[in-house]
Amino acid sequence: MKSHTQVAVIGGGVVGCSVLYHLTKAGWKDVVLIERDQLTSGSTWHAAGGFHTLNGDPNVAKLQGYTIGLYDELEKISGQSCGLHRSGGLLLADTPERMEWLKMAHARARYLGLETELLSAKEAKKLLPLIEEKYFVGAMLDAADGNLDPAGTTHAYAKSARIGGAEIYLQTRVKELKPRPDGSWDVITEKGNIHAEHVVNCGGLWAREIGRMVGLELPVLAMEHMYLVTDEMPEVVEFNKTHGHELPHAIDFKAEIYMRQERSGMVLGTYEKACVPWQPRQTPWDFGTELLTPDLDRIAPSLELGHKHFPAMARAGIKRIINGPFTFSPDGNPLVGPVQGLRNFWCACAVMAGFSQGGGVGLALSQWMVNGDPGFDVWAMDIARFGEWATRSYTNEKVRENYSRRFSIRFPNEELPAARPQQTTALYDVMLSQGAVMGDSWGLETPLWFAPKGVEPKDIVSFHRSNDFPHVKAECLGVRNGVGVTEIANFAKYEFTGPGAEAYLSRLMTNKMPRIGRLILTPMLNPGGKLIGDFTIAKAAEERFLMWGSSQAQKYHMRWFEAHLPGDGSVAIKRYDMGLVGLSIAGPKSREVLQRLTDEDVSKSAFKFMDHRAMDIGNVPAMINRVTYTGDLGYEIWVAPEYQRRLYQAIMEAGRDLGIVNFGMRALLSLRLEKNFPTWFRELRPIYGAFEGGLDRFIDLTKNDFIGRDAAMKEKQGAGKLRRVSMTVDATDADVLGDEPIWHGGKVIGWVTSGGYAHYVDKSLAQGYVPKEFAGDTKKGAFEVEILGERRPATIITEPLFDPEGTRMRM
Ligand SMILES: Cc1cc2nc3c(=O)[nH]c(=O)nc-3n(C[C@H](O)[C@H](O)[C@H](O)COP(=O)(O)OP(=O)(O)OC[C@H]3O[C@@H](n4cnc5c(N)ncnc54)[C@H](O)[C@@H]3O)c2cc1C
């Protein structure tokens, strides 16, 4: 074993081998992989080997497409067969709702460049005669689906990595990881120590235990998973003979099973409701290549349905049953990237579909390590997306929920119940008593909308406009015509202090820092000029700045902030989390409410748009920003959590005779739509440049040098390819949700990022990206947006439909 290496990858499953290969491909040759036992000896060896591109997140779907395309390259480099069967796959819909979901997936596949086709049940039966047609309403064919040999594929990665210069040490367990002051690691193994500049946790079933070596409790849990292999089936033999090719894969959502051909029989696996975690506290180090005891009773409901839906399966003999564990994160997507708070420690774990995702994970992580950036949008699998609230028991509840719902539809207005409420503010019970329907916002219960007296506070889940529609409308009108109050505790809040704070923020942000008592809005860019943040910053004192941003991105942003801190201790950062909570009041009468709660002058001239002040509001010490995301006259009032209840009571009392209304996140998002305001992680993501995103007025290329300035300059001079656009959509009873294709002249040229119904202006709106040469086409109906399989006319609007001059915000 070497004594020093640039990278020590821990774990020789498919993911570790992919990371190793991609590091060599990216040019890092001095890299090693350390494996406790043999390659594949975690969850990899007993995988069913299926692969597909379908994923709820389009960026992960793209990475899955990359993985599937990679296998030919691996075979060529390594000379090792991956045992590929590119058979295609059918996704079978049993209900109209599932068919709508498939239509959405099909529409999304168009802009991702993936090959899918919608079929009737009859057409599906032609491709897969095992189907009992009457149980299905239709299907989607995904040409990219297939299966492979898990061990062959892992060895193909490993051989390719060795050819690229990597070394692999087998039968060598890593026992300890010790950080050095320079950020490198001493990797203590059973067979000696190795000094590594970087460590990558690809520990699969033991990823949690490797995390614990460095003080992390990773949100990852293994679940038992069963599939069975049938004896030879005459129906399969006959099909192969007459068609000359294999049967396609199939997913039967209703029965919660997946199926594929294996030799002359079939493989059938289930994601059963009565699922069972494996080793919820500690994975034993001596777990080897043994299998778990199968439990057919547990999967009996799925099998019964499967036998009805595919009668030939009921007649088939079972050759063997595999029950093996593999790992999941709380939302089912991988945990990839550098870990906030640790230097040179990287994760590529919780990869539940190693043969669909392993290649993409390896590519993303290697680029991140080598270039400082994953090279594309990996938010859906970024390890930073989970906060401290993702505890071991939270993970246990969420993983079980996720596993049991693997083949269930998640409706756009559906909030999942497991592990909730996790975090609540002091207003939780008050909000519930006022009819709030709550949603989960980065682990925090946040009001979505309010059911009036006599209306059940509950969402009816749907892809169409639903039961909240009239109530969200009433909230929007309440704000625009009077005044409303909403909880904003779910924003991210930070404080930057110290003599170096201003220079530090100026180097990170694209906009000039404000004067004391003022606010700015500012994007943050990576060196490539792509958007990695969008913030409101207040200068509270000479060496004190407050900042607000996206709640979901708190760890993502802290990781960036910490990585760029000056080494001289001149800047301190604090993430407030729930140490600072807030309420926002908005609407033309909001000033009146505020004035009733303070003896300070809050008139238009004394407390201007984009001012920041500290003042007592109804006896409560508060910080106030004169800005709101509603695009109306309004204020964000920030207080310590112990004052939030008192503040709310004071606001409600002061606003009672003015008709103050509660409004929730859905109304807030609707109000921002009619102002064309973008949202973080929808319109603003690391795949877009600031000018592409339409943030021109927040980019000051003449101020001091800042990260991403050169790239931003180039983008301004014409390098950017896309433009964010807002559109009215001629929708019927369903609005856009995000990820719908945008058509122009009969071709898909762009995609929707978000949208919905803008209640005050009474229009269905969408935001999205199109190539910039199309952005000027403002002809009525020049575009179409595909909603649930129907192409609806859409028209670009160049100005917000509400208050285009911005006079309301400044009144
Ligand atoms: C029954 C079943 C069916 C499946 N079917 C499919 C499928 O059809 N398609 C699909 O894509 N996926 C499938 N999977 C999931 C797939 O197996 C996983 O996604 C994949 O194996 C994850 O690979 P990994 O490299 O992350 O983890 P692992 O395979 O668990 O590898 C981790 C490796 O790290 C090593 N290690 C751990 N700790 C240390 C240490 N301290 N020192 C040194 N080495 C260490 C382990 O020995 C192990 O080899 C299935 C899983 C199961 C159980």
mmCIF file of C-alpha atoms in Angstrom, residues 386-608:
data_model
loop_
_atom_site.group_PDB
_atom_site.id
_atom_site.type_symbol
_atom_site.label_atom_id
_atom_site.label_comp_id
_atom_site.label_asym_id
_atom_site.label_seq_id
_atom_site.Cartn_x
_atom_site.Cartn_y
_atom_site.Cartn_z
ATOM 1 C CA PHE A 386 -30.609 17.910 4.679
ATOM 2 C CA GLY A 387 -30.289 19.943 7.865
ATOM 3 C CA GLU A 388 -29.559 18.957 11.438
ATOM 4 C CA TRP A 389 -33.233 18.038 11.802
ATOM 5 C CA ALA A 390 -32.617 14.923 9.696
ATOM 6 C CA THR A 391 -31.827 12.830 12.774
ATOM 7 C CA ARG A 392 -31.529 9.061 12.822
ATOM 8 C CA SER A 393 -35.166 8.539 13.797
ATOM 9 C CA TYR A 394 -36.338 11.157 11.286
ATOM 10 C CA THR A 395 -34.371 9.283 8.623
ATOM 11 C CA ASN A 396 -35.885 5.988 9.728
ATOM 12 C CA GLU A 397 -39.457 7.303 9.374
ATOM 13 C CA LYS A 398 -38.832 9.106 6.099
ATOM 14 C CA VAL A 399 -36.922 6.264 4.451
ATOM 15 C CA ARG A 400 -39.714 3.833 5.276
ATOM 16 C CA GLU A 401 -42.252 6.280 3.868
ATOM 17 C CA ASN A 402 -40.179 6.794 0.756
ATOM 18 C CA TYR A 403 -39.604 3.072 0.190
ATOM 19 C CA SER A 404 -43.263 2.204 0.623
ATOM 20 C CA ARG A 405 -44.234 5.001 -1.777
ATOM 21 C CA ARG A 406 -41.602 4.259 -4.403
ATOM 22 C CA PHE A 407 -44.284 3.473 -6.956
ATOM 23 C CA SER A 408 -46.921 5.866 -5.603
ATOM 24 C CA ILE A 409 -47.807 9.161 -7.248
ATOM 25 C CA ARG A 410 -46.620 12.256 -5.422
ATOM 26 C CA PHE A 411 -49.118 14.953 -6.327
ATOM 27 C CA PRO A 412 -47.831 18.516 -6.606
ATOM 28 C CA ASN A 413 -49.951 19.669 -3.664
ATOM 29 C CA GLU A 414 -49.237 16.603 -1.553
ATOM 30 C CA GLU A 415 -47.391 16.982 1.743
ATOM 31 C CA LEU A 416 -46.095 13.669 3.061
ATOM 32 C CA PRO A 417 -46.870 12.930 6.713
ATOM 33 C CA ALA A 418 -43.919 10.890 8.059
ATOM 34 C CA ALA A 419 -41.716 12.445 10.763
ATOM 35 C CA ARG A 420 -43.908 15.517 11.110
ATOM 36 C CA PRO A 421 -44.173 17.864 12.772
ATOM 37 C CA GLN A 422 -40.410 17.921 13.195
ATOM 38 C CA GLN A 423 -39.738 21.621 13.870
ATOM 39 C CA THR A 424 -42.451 24.101 14.813
ATOM 40 C CA THR A 425 -42.454 27.787 15.675
ATOM 41 C CA ALA A 426 -44.236 29.196 18.695
ATOM 42 C CA LEU A 427 -47.163 29.993 16.402
ATOM 43 C CA TYR A 428 -47.808 26.421 15.315
ATOM 44 C CA ASP A 429 -50.914 25.798 17.434
ATOM 45 C CA VAL A 430 -52.187 29.335 16.793
ATOM 46 C CA MET A 431 -51.894 28.819 13.054
ATOM 47 C CA LEU A 432 -53.640 25.446 13.246
ATOM 48 C CA SER A 433 -56.456 26.992 15.258
ATOM 49 C CA GLN A 434 -56.886 29.526 12.430
ATOM 50 C CA GLY A 435 -57.329 26.765 9.856
ATOM 51 C CA ALA A 436 -53.765 26.541 8.571
ATOM 52 C CA VAL A 437 -52.901 23.648 6.281
ATOM 53 C CA MET A 438 -49.256 23.051 7.002
ATOM 54 C CA GLY A 439 -46.380 22.119 4.731
ATOM 55 C CA ASP A 440 -42.844 21.022 5.409
ATOM 56 C CA SER A 441 -40.222 23.638 4.646
ATOM 57 C CA TRP A 442 -36.717 22.317 5.352
ATOM 58 C CA GLY A 443 -38.011 20.426 8.360
ATOM 59 C CA LEU A 444 -40.160 23.324 9.628
ATOM 60 C CA GLU A 445 -43.969 23.365 9.686
ATOM 61 C CA THR A 446 -45.065 26.354 7.622
ATOM 62 C CA PRO A 447 -48.625 27.496 6.789
ATOM 63 C CA LEU A 448 -49.527 26.828 3.148
ATOM 64 C CA TRP A 449 -53.068 28.190 3.174
ATOM 65 C CA PHE A 450 -55.882 28.848 5.604
ATOM 66 C CA ALA A 451 -59.244 27.109 5.508
ATOM 67 C CA PRO A 452 -62.039 29.474 6.552
ATOM 68 C CA LYS A 453 -64.471 28.386 9.273
ATOM 69 C CA GLY A 454 -66.592 25.462 8.079
ATOM 70 C CA VAL A 455 -64.011 24.278 5.524
ATOM 71 C CA GLU A 456 -61.885 21.242 6.302
ATOM 72 C CA PRO A 457 -58.208 22.242 6.472
ATOM 73 C CA LYS A 458 -56.979 19.542 4.143
ATOM 74 C CA ASP A 459 -55.616 19.344 0.626
ATOM 75 C CA ILE A 460 -57.399 17.196 -1.931
ATOM 76 C CA VAL A 461 -54.402 15.994 -3.893
ATOM 77 C CA SER A 462 -54.548 16.514 -7.636
ATOM 78 C CA PHE A 463 -52.627 17.554 -10.746
ATOM 79 C CA HIS A 464 -55.442 20.018 -11.387
ATOM 80 C CA ARG A 465 -56.541 23.111 -9.482
ATOM 81 C CA SER A 466 -57.806 21.838 -6.193
ATOM 82 C CA ASN A 467 -59.853 22.712 -3.129
ATOM 83 C CA ASP A 468 -57.398 25.374 -1.928
ATOM 84 C CA PHE A 469 -57.974 27.476 -5.068
ATOM 85 C CA PRO A 470 -60.760 29.819 -3.805
ATOM 86 C CA HIS A 471 -59.128 30.171 -0.386
ATOM 87 C CA VAL A 472 -55.690 31.053 -1.734
ATOM 88 C CA LYS A 473 -57.456 33.538 -4.002
ATOM 89 C CA ALA A 474 -59.178 35.128 -1.001
ATOM 90 C CA GLU A 475 -55.812 35.430 0.757
ATOM 91 C CA CYS A 476 -54.215 37.086 -2.292
ATOM 92 C CA LEU A 477 -57.087 39.552 -2.629
ATOM 93 C CA GLY A 478 -56.951 40.226 1.103
ATOM 94 C CA VAL A 479 -53.311 41.271 0.772
ATOM 95 C CA ARG A 480 -53.652 43.300 -2.440
ATOM 96 C CA ASN A 481 -56.807 45.111 -1.278
ATOM 97 C CA GLY A 482 -55.896 45.566 2.386
ATOM 98 C CA VAL A 483 -53.343 43.835 4.526
ATOM 99 C CA GLY A 484 -52.215 40.286 5.266
ATOM 100 C CA VAL A 485 -49.778 38.635 7.637
ATOM 101 C CA THR A 486 -47.658 35.570 7.009
ATOM 102 C CA GLU A 487 -44.989 33.566 8.822
ATOM 103 C CA ILE A 488 -41.504 33.810 7.349
ATOM 104 C CA ALA A 489 -39.540 31.815 9.915
ATOM 105 C CA ASN A 490 -38.646 29.408 7.115
ATOM 106 C CA PHE A 491 -36.295 31.894 5.395
ATOM 107 C CA ALA A 492 -32.567 31.348 5.946
ATOM 108 C CA LYS A 493 -31.006 34.076 8.113
ATOM 109 C CA TYR A 494 -27.329 34.774 8.655
ATOM 110 C CA GLU A 495 -25.184 37.354 10.395
ATOM 111 C CA PHE A 496 -21.689 38.373 9.234
ATOM 112 C CA THR A 497 -19.611 40.381 11.685
ATOM 113 C CA GLY A 498 -16.073 41.631 12.013
ATOM 114 C CA PRO A 499 -13.698 44.122 10.408
ATOM 115 C CA GLY A 500 -13.428 41.989 7.263
ATOM 116 C CA ALA A 501 -17.158 41.366 6.825
ATOM 117 C CA GLU A 502 -17.832 44.027 4.179
ATOM 118 C CA ALA A 503 -14.850 43.151 1.995
ATOM 119 C CA TYR A 504 -15.681 39.465 2.319
ATOM 120 C CA LEU A 505 -19.306 39.904 1.258
ATOM 121 C CA SER A 506 -18.280 42.256 -1.554
ATOM 122 C CA ARG A 507 -15.997 39.548 -2.918
ATOM 123 C CA LEU A 508 -18.800 36.953 -2.799
ATOM 124 C CA MET A 509 -21.733 39.025 -4.022
ATOM 125 C CA THR A 510 -22.445 40.707 -7.352
ATOM 126 C CA ASN A 511 -24.049 43.846 -5.937
ATOM 127 C CA LYS A 512 -22.565 46.747 -3.963
ATOM 128 C CA MET A 513 -22.977 46.426 -0.215
ATOM 129 C CA PRO A 514 -25.603 48.763 1.246
ATOM 130 C CA ARG A 515 -25.116 51.798 3.486
ATOM 131 C CA ILE A 516 -25.968 51.382 7.174
ATOM 132 C CA GLY A 517 -29.749 51.057 7.514
ATOM 133 C CA ARG A 518 -30.301 49.980 3.915
ATOM 134 C CA LEU A 519 -30.945 46.712 2.101
ATOM 135 C CA ILE A 520 -29.759 45.288 -1.196
ATOM 136 C CA LEU A 521 -30.777 42.307 -3.255
ATOM 137 C CA THR A 522 -27.848 40.396 -4.643
ATOM 138 C CA PRO A 523 -27.110 37.191 -6.486
ATOM 139 C CA MET A 524 -23.986 35.131 -5.747
ATOM 140 C CA LEU A 525 -22.059 33.439 -8.564
ATOM 141 C CA ASN A 526 -19.547 30.637 -8.868
ATOM 142 C CA PRO A 527 -16.338 31.289 -10.840
ATOM 143 C CA GLY A 528 -18.132 30.114 -13.994
ATOM 144 C CA GLY A 529 -20.665 32.921 -13.544
ATOM 145 C CA LYS A 530 -23.524 30.576 -12.652
ATOM 146 C CA LEU A 531 -26.071 31.426 -9.986
ATOM 147 C CA ILE A 532 -25.388 29.811 -6.643
ATOM 148 C CA GLY A 533 -27.329 32.181 -4.400
ATOM 149 C CA ASP A 534 -29.776 35.064 -4.227
ATOM 150 C CA PHE A 535 -29.944 37.110 -1.033
ATOM 151 C CA THR A 536 -31.243 40.178 0.739
ATOM 152 C CA ILE A 537 -28.492 41.885 2.736
ATOM 153 C CA ALA A 538 -28.862 44.600 5.374
ATOM 154 C CA LYS A 539 -26.029 46.638 6.806
ATOM 155 C CA ALA A 540 -27.048 46.864 10.442
ATOM 156 C CA ALA A 541 -23.816 48.473 11.735
ATOM 157 C CA GLU A 542 -20.300 49.215 10.505
ATOM 158 C CA GLU A 543 -19.112 45.656 11.012
ATOM 159 C CA ARG A 544 -22.434 43.823 11.058
ATOM 160 C CA PHE A 545 -24.440 42.542 8.117
ATOM 161 C CA LEU A 546 -27.634 40.503 8.173
ATOM 162 C CA MET A 547 -28.583 38.320 5.292
ATOM 163 C CA TRP A 548 -31.681 36.369 4.209
ATOM 164 C CA GLY A 549 -31.922 33.619 1.613
ATOM 165 C CA SER A 550 -33.458 30.295 0.726
ATOM 166 C CA SER A 551 -34.139 28.023 3.696
ATOM 167 C CA GLN A 552 -33.413 24.827 1.789
ATOM 168 C CA ALA A 553 -29.982 26.082 0.795
ATOM 169 C CA GLN A 554 -28.683 26.868 4.282
ATOM 170 C CA LYS A 555 -26.073 24.150 4.417
ATOM 171 C CA TYR A 556 -25.292 24.551 0.731
ATOM 172 C CA HIS A 557 -24.579 28.229 1.322
ATOM 173 C CA MET A 558 -22.760 27.771 4.621
ATOM 174 C CA ARG A 559 -20.433 25.351 2.860
ATOM 175 C CA TRP A 560 -19.583 28.052 0.317
ATOM 176 C CA PHE A 561 -19.290 30.829 2.892
ATOM 177 C CA GLU A 562 -16.961 28.781 5.097
ATOM 178 C CA ALA A 563 -14.817 27.697 2.161
ATOM 179 C CA HIS A 564 -14.220 31.372 1.283
ATOM 180 C CA LEU A 565 -13.605 32.785 4.758
ATOM 181 C CA PRO A 566 -10.344 34.704 5.084
ATOM 182 C CA GLY A 567 -7.833 32.858 7.235
ATOM 183 C CA ASP A 568 -7.196 35.874 9.488
ATOM 184 C CA GLY A 569 -10.322 35.578 11.652
ATOM 185 C CA SER A 570 -11.620 38.983 10.504
ATOM 186 C CA VAL A 571 -15.084 37.605 9.654
ATOM 187 C CA ALA A 572 -17.481 35.593 11.807
ATOM 188 C CA ILE A 573 -20.590 33.910 10.376
ATOM 189 C CA LYS A 574 -23.659 32.897 12.299
ATOM 190 C CA ARG A 575 -26.556 30.883 10.899
ATOM 191 C CA TYR A 576 -29.550 31.992 12.971
ATOM 192 C CA ASP A 577 -31.760 29.047 12.067
ATOM 193 C CA MET A 578 -34.737 29.191 14.476
ATOM 194 C CA GLY A 579 -32.902 31.739 16.659
ATOM 195 C CA LEU A 580 -34.528 34.421 14.513
ATOM 196 C CA VAL A 581 -38.117 34.099 13.322
ATOM 197 C CA GLY A 582 -40.417 36.470 11.586
ATOM 198 C CA LEU A 583 -43.731 37.701 10.315
ATOM 199 C CA SER A 584 -44.330 39.691 7.206
ATOM 200 C CA ILE A 585 -47.169 42.139 6.783
ATOM 201 C CA ALA A 586 -48.033 43.205 3.267
ATOM 202 C CA GLY A 587 -50.634 45.172 1.339
ATOM 203 C CA PRO A 588 -51.608 48.832 0.988
ATOM 204 C CA LYS A 589 -52.788 49.021 4.607
ATOM 205 C CA SER A 590 -49.691 47.398 6.110
ATOM 206 C CA ARG A 591 -48.090 50.739 6.993
ATOM 207 C CA GLU A 592 -51.140 51.650 9.009
ATOM 208 C CA VAL A 593 -50.837 48.418 10.981
ATOM 209 C CA LEU A 594 -47.136 49.025 11.592
ATOM 210 C CA GLN A 595 -47.664 52.637 12.647
ATOM 211 C CA ARG A 596 -50.227 51.540 15.224
ATOM 212 C CA LEU A 597 -47.570 49.324 16.813
ATOM 213 C CA THR A 598 -44.743 51.836 17.158
ATOM 214 C CA ASP A 599 -44.103 55.431 18.098
ATOM 215 C CA GLU A 600 -41.304 55.655 15.516
ATOM 216 C CA ASP A 601 -42.131 57.476 12.301
ATOM 217 C CA VAL A 602 -42.728 54.829 9.610
ATOM 218 C CA SER A 603 -44.099 57.223 7.009
ATOM 219 C CA LYS A 604 -43.088 56.911 3.361
ATOM 220 C CA SER A 605 -40.314 59.484 3.708
ATOM 221 C CA ALA A 606 -39.037 58.364 7.124
ATOM 222 C CA PHE A 607 -38.980 54.596 6.451
ATOM 223 C CA LYS A 608 -38.316 54.105 2.768
#
